[in-house]
Amino acid sequence: MSLRDEGLDVLLVDGELRPAASGATFATVDPATEEVLGSAADAAGEDMDAAIAAARRAFDGSSWSTDVDRRVRCLRQLRDALQAHGEEMRGLTTSEVGAPTFLTHGPQYDLPVADLGIAADIAESYEWRTDLGQAAPLGIASRRWLLREPAGVVGAVTPWNFPHQINLAKLGPALAAGCTVVLKAAPDTPWAASAVGRIIATETDIPPGVVNVVTSSDHALGAQLSTDPRVDVVSFTGSTATGRKVMAAASDSLKKVFLELGGKSAFVVLDDADVAAACGMAAFTVCTHAGQGCAITTRLLLPRARFDEGVDAVVAAMAGLGAGDPWDPGTICGPLISARQRDRVEGYLALAREEGGSFACGGGRPPDRDTGFFVEPTLVVGLGNDARVAREEIFGPVLVAIPHDGDDDAVALANDSDYGLSGSVYAGDPDRAWAAARRMRTGTVSVNGGLWYGGDVPFGGYKQSGVGREMGVLGFEEYTEAKSVAEPA
Ligand code: NAD
């Protein structure tokens, strides 16, 4: 029987797959067809309360936090079970998220599932106890140790754009570190989380309460995780506006806050670059998953003397990347997640015109699609870096091209942003590309098309793009506490 036939309208609380206590459900919708796929459990405060209590009990009262071998085994078991369900899970992801199928073989499913193995490997080889040697402070000869311990109960709050990537990039390292987790899924993609919850409950030895999965149409359940004193860490991915609220709410109980937020990343083309190749890549990047990626480069900084050449190259590339059926293996640009998100993107397109910009291509809905939340790949020209469409996150297939006057100016424009999540640099001379990359104040940079994404590579933002790093050893350590211990030498 498929996961869908078994039922995805359930929460996972204390090891039990069950409906919301009230029995309420809400619809999850296919953004490419606007059809209701089915229903999800609509949890309320009492369900979240039970999930937090279960996670607290599992952390305080079981050997999960101390038994590394057990955790490593369970994580590999979870990875294998998710891989065994790969075909159905990839299909569900295309249906619910509108993710083009080619992405489900990458960061929308297969890669984050495989990365659970990296989290297990890190836990297995990690130096949990470091010998800091001997010293005699105040004349007391002592042997000192640094212990790393799990941070406790993690409240994981996630968005809809890459739900498996983000859910699993929190679950894997948090579980590997010995934490227990309450995962609060995004209201637009509840099934992505509940399917993982069902697999955990039925096909792994992860003990009851160690992972709790809560789906809800109510954003307040995320806020509940930020304020509840039984939660030790809030690991949040979402918009900068919500991240600010999470940080403020968490301050009462002074819990550790880990934030992965928005971006307005720059794609810098220097004047000795292959402009056509660079602009083809810039167009491809912003069209991928209809631009619904926090680290997608959405400002194209072109050398002034080669601006028109760059614009023509983007327009030519976008002509072949038109919004299409996510089930078509050739589709790069699928639908936006919802009518609300399409309204938001169309609002920015209207603003681009009001601000004095124009569209070199795109600028509206594709004429051949009257259902689904599609927007055409769009290139905005005629605006500077001070325009709102160049400063605010749009989260759609919208690229803003801006001229620059040399390497220093390009770097200054790239850094002239409240955000600092990611960036790209293209140059003929790799040393020039590297010099610009080093000066960009962002958590990740691609040099001449290199791809930094991976479970072993830390990801996160400078400035208002976040606090902390996800993935890699740094990401794993976000879910640990440090304890220094001394004994007489
Ligand atoms: P969002 O901030 O609206 O919601 C994210 C999550 O927070 C959802 O689960 C939501 O229910 C919950 N939430 C809402 N209000 C809350 C509150 N007051 N307290 C706690 N939780 C609350 O974001 P979204 O629209 O779902 O996702 C898009 C945003 O996510 C974009 O800004 C994008 O850049 C960002 N994002 C960032 C990364 C990253 O790693 N930096 C990755 C993906 C998406």
Short mmCIF file of C-alpha atoms and ligand atoms in Angstrom, two decimals:
data_model
loop_
_atom_site.label_atom_id
_atom_site.label_comp_id
_atom_site.label_asym_id
_atom_site.label_seq_id
_atom_site.Cartn_x
_atom_site.Cartn_y
_atom_site.Cartn_z
CA MET A 1 0.00 0.00 0.00
CA SER A 2 1.24 3.50 -0.76
CA LEU A 3 1.90 6.09 1.94
CA ARG A 4 -0.98 8.08 0.53
CA ASP A 5 -3.36 5.13 0.82
CA GLU A 6 -2.23 4.54 4.39
CA GLY A 7 -3.11 8.16 5.16
CA LEU A 8 -1.13 11.38 5.34
CA ASP A 9 -3.73 13.23 7.44
CA VAL A 10 -1.93 12.30 10.67
CA LEU A 11 0.43 13.84 13.18
CA LEU A 12 3.31 11.90 14.74
CA VAL A 13 3.17 12.52 18.49
CA ASP A 14 4.98 10.34 21.03
CA GLY A 15 5.40 7.55 18.51
CA GLU A 16 1.74 7.49 17.57
CA LEU A 17 0.28 8.40 14.17
CA ARG A 18 -2.96 10.12 15.00
CA PRO A 19 -5.33 12.85 13.82
CA ALA A 20 -5.44 16.29 15.41
CA ALA A 21 -7.14 16.09 18.82
CA SER A 22 -10.02 18.16 17.47
CA GLY A 23 -10.31 15.96 14.36
CA ALA A 24 -9.78 19.04 12.17
CA THR A 25 -8.12 18.77 8.77
CA PHE A 26 -7.10 21.20 6.05
CA ALA A 27 -6.56 20.82 2.31
CA THR A 28 -3.24 20.51 0.53
CA VAL A 29 -3.32 21.75 -3.05
CA ASP A 30 -1.42 20.92 -6.25
CA PRO A 31 -0.05 24.31 -7.37
CA ALA A 32 0.24 23.24 -11.01
CA THR A 33 -3.43 22.25 -11.33
CA GLU A 34 -5.08 24.07 -8.37
CA GLU A 35 -6.72 20.73 -7.48
CA VAL A 36 -7.06 19.59 -3.88
CA LEU A 37 -4.75 16.61 -3.43
CA GLY A 38 -6.21 15.59 -0.09
CA SER A 39 -6.22 16.59 3.55
CA ALA A 40 -3.72 17.00 6.36
CA ALA A 41 -4.23 16.96 10.13
CA ASP A 42 -4.85 20.50 11.35
CA ALA A 43 -3.14 20.54 14.73
CA ALA A 44 -3.94 23.12 17.42
CA GLY A 45 -2.15 24.29 20.56
CA GLU A 46 -3.05 21.17 22.56
CA ASP A 47 -1.45 18.91 19.93
CA MET A 48 1.71 21.02 19.91
CA ASP A 49 1.75 20.90 23.70
CA ALA A 50 1.61 17.09 23.60
CA ALA A 51 4.37 16.96 20.98
CA ILE A 52 6.68 19.19 23.05
CA ALA A 53 5.96 17.14 26.20
CA ALA A 54 6.80 13.92 24.32
CA ALA A 55 10.06 15.35 22.97
CA ARG A 56 11.02 16.55 26.46
CA ARG A 57 10.30 13.13 28.01
CA ALA A 58 12.25 11.33 25.29
CA PHE A 59 15.23 13.61 25.80
CA ASP A 60 15.26 13.53 29.59
CA GLY A 61 14.15 9.95 30.14
CA SER A 62 15.73 7.75 27.46
CA SER A 63 19.20 6.76 26.32
CA TRP A 64 18.73 8.55 22.97
CA SER A 65 20.86 11.51 24.05
CA THR A 66 23.78 9.32 25.15
CA ASP A 67 23.72 6.33 22.77
CA VAL A 68 25.59 7.45 19.66
CA ASP A 69 25.62 3.99 18.05
CA ARG A 70 21.86 3.71 18.30
CA ARG A 71 21.38 7.13 16.72
CA VAL A 72 23.76 6.37 13.85
CA ARG A 73 21.96 3.11 13.16
CA CYS A 74 18.51 4.76 13.25
CA LEU A 75 19.59 7.57 10.90
CA ARG A 76 20.94 5.14 8.33
CA GLN A 77 17.76 3.11 8.69
CA LEU A 78 15.67 6.25 8.06
CA ARG A 79 17.78 7.15 5.00
CA ASP A 80 17.32 3.64 3.59
CA ALA A 81 13.55 3.67 4.23
CA LEU A 82 13.17 7.09 2.57
CA GLN A 83 15.20 5.85 -0.40
CA ALA A 84 13.01 2.74 -0.66
CA HIS A 85 9.96 5.05 -0.94
CA GLY A 86 11.81 7.32 -3.39
CA GLU A 87 9.49 6.96 -6.34
CA GLU A 88 6.32 7.75 -4.39
CA MET A 89 7.98 10.51 -2.38
CA ARG A 90 9.36 12.22 -5.48
CA GLY A 91 5.88 12.09 -7.02
CA LEU A 92 4.27 13.54 -3.89
CA THR A 93 6.86 16.32 -3.96
CA THR A 94 6.09 17.23 -7.55
CA SER A 95 2.35 17.19 -6.78
CA GLU A 96 2.37 19.12 -3.51
CA VAL A 97 5.35 21.46 -3.94
CA GLY A 98 5.11 21.88 -7.73
CA ALA A 99 8.78 20.91 -7.81
CA PRO A 100 10.03 20.04 -11.31
CA THR A 101 10.84 16.32 -11.41
CA PHE A 102 14.51 16.93 -12.24
CA LEU A 103 14.88 18.66 -8.86
CA THR A 104 13.36 15.71 -6.98
CA HIS A 105 16.39 13.71 -8.14
CA GLY A 106 18.51 16.43 -6.51
CA PRO A 107 17.87 18.90 -3.68
CA GLN A 108 14.09 18.40 -3.57
CA TYR A 109 14.45 14.78 -2.37
CA ASP A 110 17.32 12.45 -3.27
CA LEU A 111 20.20 14.62 -2.05
CA PRO A 112 18.80 15.55 1.40
CA VAL A 113 17.80 11.92 1.96
CA ALA A 114 21.36 10.78 1.14
CA ASP A 115 22.68 13.56 3.41
CA LEU A 116 21.14 11.79 6.42
CA GLY A 117 24.04 9.39 5.95
CA ILE A 118 26.48 12.30 6.22
CA ALA A 119 24.88 13.35 9.52
CA ALA A 120 25.29 9.77 10.78
CA ASP A 121 28.93 9.71 9.64
CA ILE A 122 29.65 12.99 11.46
CA ALA A 123 28.16 11.65 14.71
CA GLU A 124 30.14 8.42 14.34
CA SER A 125 33.51 10.09 13.86
CA TYR A 126 32.94 13.15 16.05
CA GLU A 127 35.28 13.92 18.93
CA TRP A 128 32.67 14.02 21.70
CA ARG A 129 35.38 14.36 24.36
CA THR A 130 38.49 16.48 23.79
CA ASP A 131 41.46 16.40 26.11
CA LEU A 132 42.45 20.02 26.87
CA GLY A 133 45.56 18.95 28.76
CA GLN A 134 46.82 19.93 32.19
CA ALA A 135 47.17 23.32 33.85
CA ALA A 136 47.35 24.68 37.40
CA PRO A 137 45.08 27.71 37.65
CA LEU A 138 45.31 29.21 41.18
CA GLY A 139 47.89 26.51 41.88
CA ILE A 140 45.36 23.64 41.56
CA ALA A 141 46.84 21.11 39.18
CA SER A 142 43.97 20.01 36.94
CA ARG A 143 43.25 17.87 33.91
CA ARG A 144 40.67 19.57 31.65
CA TRP A 145 38.19 18.12 29.18
CA LEU A 146 35.75 19.56 26.70
CA LEU A 147 32.60 17.47 26.30
CA ARG A 148 30.10 18.05 23.50
CA GLU A 149 26.55 17.14 24.43
CA PRO A 150 23.17 17.33 22.68
CA ALA A 151 21.48 20.71 23.11
CA GLY A 152 18.10 19.19 24.12
CA VAL A 153 14.65 19.55 22.59
CA VAL A 154 14.69 21.18 19.15
CA GLY A 155 11.70 23.02 17.71
CA ALA A 156 12.15 22.91 13.92
CA VAL A 157 10.02 25.35 11.92
CA THR A 158 10.24 25.13 8.13
CA PRO A 159 8.95 26.74 4.90
CA TRP A 160 7.37 25.20 1.80
CA ASN A 161 9.86 25.81 -0.99
CA PHE A 162 12.26 22.86 -0.47
CA PRO A 163 10.41 21.03 2.31
CA HIS A 164 12.40 17.78 2.33
CA GLN A 165 15.73 19.54 2.05
CA ILE A 166 14.94 21.84 4.95
CA ASN A 167 13.09 19.31 7.14
CA LEU A 168 15.86 16.72 6.75
CA ALA A 169 18.73 19.21 7.09
CA LYS A 170 17.31 19.92 10.55
CA LEU A 171 16.21 16.41 11.53
CA GLY A 172 19.43 14.65 10.48
CA PRO A 173 21.99 16.75 12.35
CA ALA A 174 19.69 17.30 15.37
CA LEU A 175 19.08 13.55 15.76
CA ALA A 176 22.75 12.76 15.11
CA ALA A 177 23.70 15.16 17.90
CA GLY A 178 21.30 13.39 20.30
CA CYS A 179 18.51 15.94 20.38
CA THR A 180 14.81 15.18 20.18
CA VAL A 181 12.70 17.15 17.71
CA VAL A 182 9.29 18.68 17.17
CA LEU A 183 8.99 19.45 13.45
CA LYS A 184 6.38 22.10 12.59
CA ALA A 185 5.78 21.87 8.85
CA ALA A 186 4.79 24.73 6.55
CA PRO A 187 1.01 25.03 6.01
CA ASP A 188 1.45 24.80 2.21
CA THR A 189 3.36 21.48 2.26
CA PRO A 190 2.05 19.33 5.13
CA TRP A 191 2.30 15.99 3.31
CA ALA A 192 6.04 16.33 2.74
CA ALA A 193 6.40 16.21 6.54
CA SER A 194 3.62 13.77 7.41
CA ALA A 195 4.94 11.20 4.90
CA VAL A 196 8.34 11.32 6.63
CA GLY A 197 6.54 11.03 10.00
CA ARG A 198 4.71 7.92 8.81
CA ILE A 199 7.93 6.29 7.61
CA ILE A 200 9.68 7.11 10.91
CA ALA A 201 6.82 5.60 12.93
CA THR A 202 6.36 2.45 10.88
CA GLU A 203 9.76 1.62 9.42
CA THR A 204 12.45 2.77 11.84
CA ASP A 205 13.52 2.05 15.40
CA ILE A 206 13.56 5.75 16.30
CA PRO A 207 11.98 5.64 19.79
CA PRO A 208 8.61 7.28 20.58
CA GLY A 209 8.87 11.00 21.24
CA VAL A 210 12.28 11.43 19.60
CA VAL A 211 10.68 12.82 16.43
CA ASN A 212 7.27 14.49 16.51
CA VAL A 213 5.72 15.87 13.32
CA VAL A 214 3.02 18.52 13.57
CA THR A 215 1.08 19.82 10.58
CA SER A 216 -1.25 22.79 10.92
CA SER A 217 -2.81 25.63 8.97
CA ASP A 218 -2.06 27.87 11.96
CA HIS A 219 1.27 29.76 12.03
CA ALA A 220 0.79 30.25 15.77
CA LEU A 221 2.09 26.74 16.38
CA GLY A 222 5.51 27.90 15.20
CA ALA A 223 5.31 30.76 17.66
CA GLN A 224 4.38 28.26 20.40
CA LEU A 225 7.70 26.47 19.83
CA SER A 226 9.57 29.78 20.14
CA THR A 227 8.11 30.56 23.55
CA ASP A 228 7.70 27.19 25.28
CA PRO A 229 10.36 26.86 28.01
CA ARG A 230 10.60 23.08 27.46
CA VAL A 231 12.16 23.75 24.03
CA ASP A 232 15.93 24.35 24.16
CA VAL A 233 16.64 25.33 20.53
CA VAL A 234 14.48 26.81 17.81
CA SER A 235 15.81 25.95 14.38
CA PHE A 236 13.91 28.18 11.98
CA THR A 237 13.98 28.53 8.20
CA GLY A 238 11.73 31.07 6.56
CA SER A 239 11.41 34.74 5.83
CA THR A 240 13.48 37.39 7.57
CA ALA A 241 10.31 39.05 8.88
CA THR A 242 9.22 35.85 10.64
CA GLY A 243 12.78 35.11 11.77
CA ARG A 244 12.80 38.44 13.61
CA LYS A 245 9.59 37.47 15.43
CA VAL A 246 11.05 34.07 16.36
CA MET A 247 14.18 35.68 17.78
CA ALA A 248 12.16 38.19 19.80
CA ALA A 249 9.75 35.52 21.09
CA ALA A 250 12.62 33.22 22.07
CA SER A 251 14.26 35.93 24.16
CA ASP A 252 11.90 35.47 27.12
CA SER A 253 13.17 31.95 27.76
CA LEU A 254 16.61 32.81 26.26
CA LYS A 255 16.60 29.70 24.13
CA LYS A 256 19.20 29.18 21.46
CA VAL A 257 17.93 30.40 18.09
CA PHE A 258 19.20 29.22 14.75
CA LEU A 259 17.89 31.19 11.74
CA GLU A 260 18.08 30.55 7.99
CA LEU A 261 16.35 33.49 6.34
CA GLY A 262 15.83 35.31 3.08
CA GLY A 263 18.21 36.57 0.42
CA LYS A 264 18.69 38.95 -2.49
CA SER A 265 21.84 37.41 -3.85
CA ALA A 266 23.96 38.93 -6.60
CA PHE A 267 25.26 37.26 -9.75
CA VAL A 268 28.37 39.26 -10.61
CA VAL A 269 29.74 39.17 -14.17
CA LEU A 270 33.17 40.81 -14.55
CA ASP A 271 34.19 42.38 -17.84
CA ASP A 272 36.58 39.62 -18.95
CA ALA A 273 33.93 36.90 -18.51
CA ASP A 274 32.19 34.84 -21.15
CA VAL A 275 29.06 36.99 -20.79
CA ALA A 276 26.78 34.69 -22.80
CA ALA A 277 27.70 31.63 -20.73
CA ALA A 278 27.42 33.52 -17.45
CA CYS A 279 24.04 35.01 -18.36
CA GLY A 280 22.74 31.63 -19.49
CA MET A 281 23.58 30.31 -16.04
CA ALA A 282 22.01 33.36 -14.34
CA ALA A 283 18.77 32.78 -16.29
CA PHE A 284 18.73 29.07 -15.51
CA THR A 285 19.31 29.74 -11.80
CA VAL A 286 16.48 32.25 -11.36
CA CYS A 287 14.04 30.06 -13.29
CA THR A 288 14.79 26.94 -11.25
CA HIS A 289 11.70 26.04 -9.21
CA ALA A 290 10.24 29.38 -10.36
CA GLY A 291 12.81 31.28 -8.32
CA GLN A 292 11.50 29.90 -5.02
CA GLY A 293 14.88 29.35 -3.44
CA CYS A 294 16.41 31.50 -0.73
CA ALA A 295 19.93 31.27 -2.19
CA ILE A 296 18.92 31.90 -5.81
CA THR A 297 20.76 34.85 -7.38
CA THR A 298 18.18 37.49 -8.29
CA ARG A 299 20.33 40.55 -9.05
CA LEU A 300 22.46 40.33 -12.21
CA LEU A 301 25.37 42.79 -12.07
CA LEU A 302 26.71 43.30 -15.61
CA PRO A 303 29.68 45.38 -16.84
CA ARG A 304 28.19 48.61 -18.21
CA ALA A 305 29.93 48.27 -21.60
CA ARG A 306 28.54 44.73 -22.03
CA PHE A 307 25.09 45.35 -20.49
CA ASP A 308 23.05 44.95 -23.69
CA GLU A 309 24.95 41.81 -24.65
CA GLY A 310 24.15 40.34 -21.21
CA VAL A 311 20.47 41.29 -21.41
CA ASP A 312 20.16 39.69 -24.85
CA ALA A 313 21.76 36.49 -23.54
CA VAL A 314 19.34 36.29 -20.60
CA VAL A 315 16.34 36.94 -22.84
CA ALA A 316 17.48 34.19 -25.24
CA ALA A 317 17.98 31.74 -22.38
CA MET A 318 14.67 32.57 -20.69
CA ALA A 319 12.85 31.93 -23.97
CA GLY A 320 13.78 28.28 -23.57
CA LEU A 321 12.95 28.13 -19.86
CA GLY A 322 9.26 29.09 -19.93
CA ALA A 323 7.04 28.07 -17.02
CA GLY A 324 5.79 24.54 -17.60
CA ASP A 325 4.31 21.32 -16.24
CA PRO A 326 6.52 20.17 -13.35
CA TRP A 327 5.94 16.52 -14.38
CA ASP A 328 7.69 17.17 -17.71
CA PRO A 329 11.32 16.05 -17.20
CA GLY A 330 12.49 19.05 -19.26
CA THR A 331 10.76 21.65 -17.07
CA ILE A 332 13.02 23.93 -15.02
CA CYS A 333 10.45 26.58 -14.05
CA GLY A 334 7.32 25.09 -12.46
CA PRO A 335 4.49 26.91 -10.68
CA LEU A 336 4.61 29.15 -7.63
CA ILE A 337 3.31 27.48 -4.49
CA SER A 338 -0.02 29.32 -4.12
CA ALA A 339 -2.29 32.06 -5.38
CA ARG A 340 -1.06 34.16 -2.44
CA GLN A 341 2.56 33.79 -3.58
CA ARG A 342 1.61 34.59 -7.17
CA ASP A 343 -0.17 37.75 -5.94
CA ARG A 344 3.00 38.70 -4.12
CA VAL A 345 5.19 38.21 -7.23
CA GLU A 346 2.70 40.07 -9.44
CA GLY A 347 2.70 42.88 -6.90
CA TYR A 348 6.47 43.21 -7.36
CA LEU A 349 6.09 43.15 -11.15
CA ALA A 350 3.65 46.06 -10.89
CA LEU A 351 6.07 47.82 -8.54
CA ALA A 352 8.93 47.38 -11.04
CA ARG A 353 6.90 49.36 -13.58
CA GLU A 354 5.88 52.00 -11.01
CA GLU A 355 9.55 52.44 -10.09
CA GLY A 356 10.38 53.15 -13.77
CA GLY A 357 11.64 49.74 -14.84
CA SER A 358 10.63 47.70 -17.87
CA PHE A 359 10.64 44.03 -18.82
CA ALA A 360 13.19 42.76 -21.32
CA CYS A 361 11.07 39.59 -21.27
CA GLY A 362 8.20 38.13 -19.26
CA GLY A 363 6.32 40.30 -16.79
CA GLY A 364 3.09 38.35 -16.35
CA ARG A 365 1.35 35.00 -16.48
CA PRO A 366 2.18 32.64 -19.34
CA PRO A 367 -0.56 33.00 -21.99
CA ASP A 368 -0.81 29.24 -22.54
CA ARG A 369 -1.65 28.37 -18.90
CA ASP A 370 -4.99 29.30 -17.41
CA THR A 371 -4.75 27.03 -14.38
CA GLY A 372 -1.88 26.72 -11.93
CA PHE A 373 0.03 29.47 -10.18
CA PHE A 374 2.49 30.18 -13.00
CA VAL A 375 4.46 33.34 -13.72
CA GLU A 376 6.70 33.84 -16.76
CA PRO A 377 10.47 34.10 -16.34
CA THR A 378 11.06 37.84 -16.21
CA LEU A 379 14.05 40.13 -16.67
CA VAL A 380 13.66 43.65 -15.23
CA VAL A 381 15.88 46.42 -16.64
CA GLY A 382 16.12 50.17 -16.23
CA LEU A 383 16.42 50.22 -12.43
CA GLY A 384 19.31 50.73 -10.03
CA ASN A 385 20.27 48.84 -6.91
CA ASP A 386 18.22 51.27 -4.80
CA ALA A 387 14.90 50.16 -6.36
CA ARG A 388 12.70 48.11 -4.04
CA VAL A 389 12.60 45.25 -6.56
CA ALA A 390 16.41 45.16 -6.32
CA ARG A 391 16.40 45.19 -2.51
CA GLU A 392 13.44 43.03 -1.43
CA GLU A 393 13.04 39.31 -1.80
CA ILE A 394 10.45 38.49 -4.50
CA PHE A 395 10.64 34.68 -4.45
CA GLY A 396 9.60 34.25 -8.07
CA PRO A 397 11.36 33.83 -11.47
CA VAL A 398 12.30 37.51 -11.58
CA LEU A 399 15.83 38.74 -12.28
CA VAL A 400 16.84 42.42 -12.04
CA ALA A 401 19.78 43.44 -14.29
CA ILE A 402 21.94 46.35 -13.06
CA PRO A 403 25.08 47.79 -14.69
CA HIS A 404 28.38 48.09 -12.79
CA ASP A 405 31.59 50.05 -13.42
CA GLY A 406 34.33 47.55 -12.63
CA ASP A 407 35.25 44.99 -10.01
CA ASP A 408 35.17 47.34 -6.99
CA ASP A 409 31.80 48.76 -7.98
CA ALA A 410 30.39 45.28 -8.63
CA VAL A 411 31.45 44.06 -5.18
CA ALA A 412 30.09 47.23 -3.54
CA LEU A 413 26.73 46.75 -5.29
CA ALA A 414 26.63 43.05 -4.38
CA ASN A 415 27.24 43.97 -0.73
CA ASP A 416 24.78 46.86 -0.78
CA SER A 417 21.96 44.69 0.54
CA ASP A 418 20.39 43.94 3.90
CA TYR A 419 20.86 40.28 3.04
CA GLY A 420 24.01 38.16 2.75
CA LEU A 421 23.00 34.64 1.86
CA SER A 422 24.73 33.71 -1.38
CA GLY A 423 26.30 34.97 -4.60
CA SER A 424 28.02 34.08 -7.85
CA VAL A 425 31.02 35.55 -9.64
CA TYR A 426 32.04 34.95 -13.23
CA ALA A 427 35.38 36.15 -14.64
CA GLY A 428 37.78 35.02 -17.35
CA ASP A 429 40.66 35.27 -14.90
CA PRO A 430 39.97 32.96 -11.93
CA ASP A 431 42.11 35.15 -9.65
CA ARG A 432 39.80 38.10 -10.29
CA ALA A 433 36.77 35.91 -9.59
CA TRP A 434 38.33 34.70 -6.34
CA ALA A 435 39.25 38.25 -5.29
CA ALA A 436 35.63 39.35 -5.73
CA ALA A 437 34.31 36.19 -4.03
CA ARG A 438 36.42 36.84 -0.95
CA ARG A 439 35.05 40.37 -0.63
CA MET A 440 31.39 39.34 -0.89
CA ARG A 441 29.73 39.33 2.53
CA THR A 442 27.68 36.18 2.01
CA GLY A 443 27.58 32.68 3.49
CA THR A 444 28.13 30.91 0.16
CA VAL A 445 29.67 31.98 -3.16
CA SER A 446 29.88 30.19 -6.48
CA VAL A 447 33.02 30.95 -8.51
CA ASN A 448 32.69 30.48 -12.28
CA GLY A 449 29.76 28.10 -11.92
CA GLY A 450 30.99 25.86 -9.06
CA LEU A 451 28.21 24.43 -6.87
CA TRP A 452 28.63 24.65 -3.10
CA TYR A 453 25.52 22.68 -2.09
CA GLY A 454 26.08 19.49 -0.08
CA GLY A 455 25.32 17.80 3.24
CA ASP A 456 28.97 18.24 4.22
CA VAL A 457 29.08 21.96 3.31
CA PRO A 458 27.91 24.57 5.84
CA PHE A 459 25.14 26.82 4.55
CA GLY A 460 23.80 30.04 6.05
CA GLY A 461 23.81 33.77 5.90
CA TYR A 462 25.60 36.96 6.86
CA LYS A 463 23.62 40.03 7.96
CA GLN A 464 19.82 39.65 7.86
CA SER A 465 20.02 36.30 6.06
CA GLY A 466 20.44 34.44 9.30
CA VAL A 467 22.32 33.33 12.37
CA GLY A 468 24.29 30.09 12.41
CA ARG A 469 25.08 27.45 9.80
CA GLU A 470 23.15 24.39 8.64
CA MET A 471 24.82 21.18 7.38
CA GLY A 472 28.41 20.03 7.63
CA VAL A 473 30.21 19.77 10.97
CA LEU A 474 29.32 23.40 11.76
CA GLY A 475 25.63 22.63 11.23
CA PHE A 476 25.86 19.54 13.44
CA GLU A 477 27.48 21.58 16.22
CA GLU A 478 24.52 24.00 16.23
CA TYR A 479 22.66 21.15 17.96
CA THR A 480 25.27 20.62 20.66
CA GLU A 481 26.24 22.27 23.92
CA ALA A 482 29.81 22.51 25.19
CA LYS A 483 30.67 21.39 28.71
CA SER A 484 34.12 21.94 30.19
CA VAL A 485 35.12 19.56 33.00
CA ALA A 486 38.21 19.51 35.22
CA GLU A 487 39.53 16.89 37.67
CA PRO A 488 42.64 16.92 39.84
CA ALA A 489 45.72 16.08 37.79
P1 NAD B 1 7.48 32.17 6.47
O1 NAD B 1 8.47 32.93 7.28
O2 NAD B 1 6.18 32.80 6.16
O3 NAD B 1 7.11 30.79 7.20
C1 NAD B 1 8.12 29.85 7.54
C2 NAD B 1 7.57 28.98 8.67
O4 NAD B 1 7.38 29.79 9.84
C3 NAD B 1 6.22 28.33 8.39
O5 NAD B 1 6.24 27.01 8.92
C4 NAD B 1 5.24 29.20 9.19
O6 NAD B 1 4.07 28.53 9.59
C5 NAD B 1 6.09 29.57 10.39
N1 NAD B 1 5.68 30.79 11.10
C6 NAD B 1 4.93 31.82 10.64
N2 NAD B 1 4.82 32.77 11.60
C7 NAD B 1 5.53 32.34 12.66
C8 NAD B 1 5.85 32.91 13.93
N3 NAD B 1 5.40 34.10 14.30
N4 NAD B 1 6.64 32.20 14.77
C9 NAD B 1 7.15 31.00 14.39
N5 NAD B 1 6.88 30.43 13.20
C10 NAD B 1 6.09 31.09 12.34
O7 NAD B 1 8.26 31.74 5.16
P2 NAD B 1 7.65 31.01 3.88
O8 NAD B 1 6.86 32.00 3.10
O9 NAD B 1 7.04 29.72 4.28
O10 NAD B 1 9.01 30.65 3.08
C11 NAD B 1 9.66 31.54 2.24
C12 NAD B 1 10.79 32.24 2.95
O11 NAD B 1 11.71 31.29 3.49
C13 NAD B 1 11.62 33.12 2.05
O12 NAD B 1 11.86 34.35 2.68
C14 NAD B 1 12.91 32.34 1.88
O13 NAD B 1 14.03 33.12 1.56
C15 NAD B 1 13.05 31.69 3.19
N6 NAD B 1 13.92 30.52 3.08
C16 NAD B 1 15.16 30.58 3.62
C17 NAD B 1 16.02 29.52 3.49
C18 NAD B 1 17.41 29.56 4.06
O14 NAD B 1 17.96 28.50 4.27
N7 NAD B 1 18.00 30.71 4.29
C19 NAD B 1 15.60 28.36 2.85
C20 NAD B 1 14.33 28.33 2.30
C21 NAD B 1 13.48 29.42 2.44
#
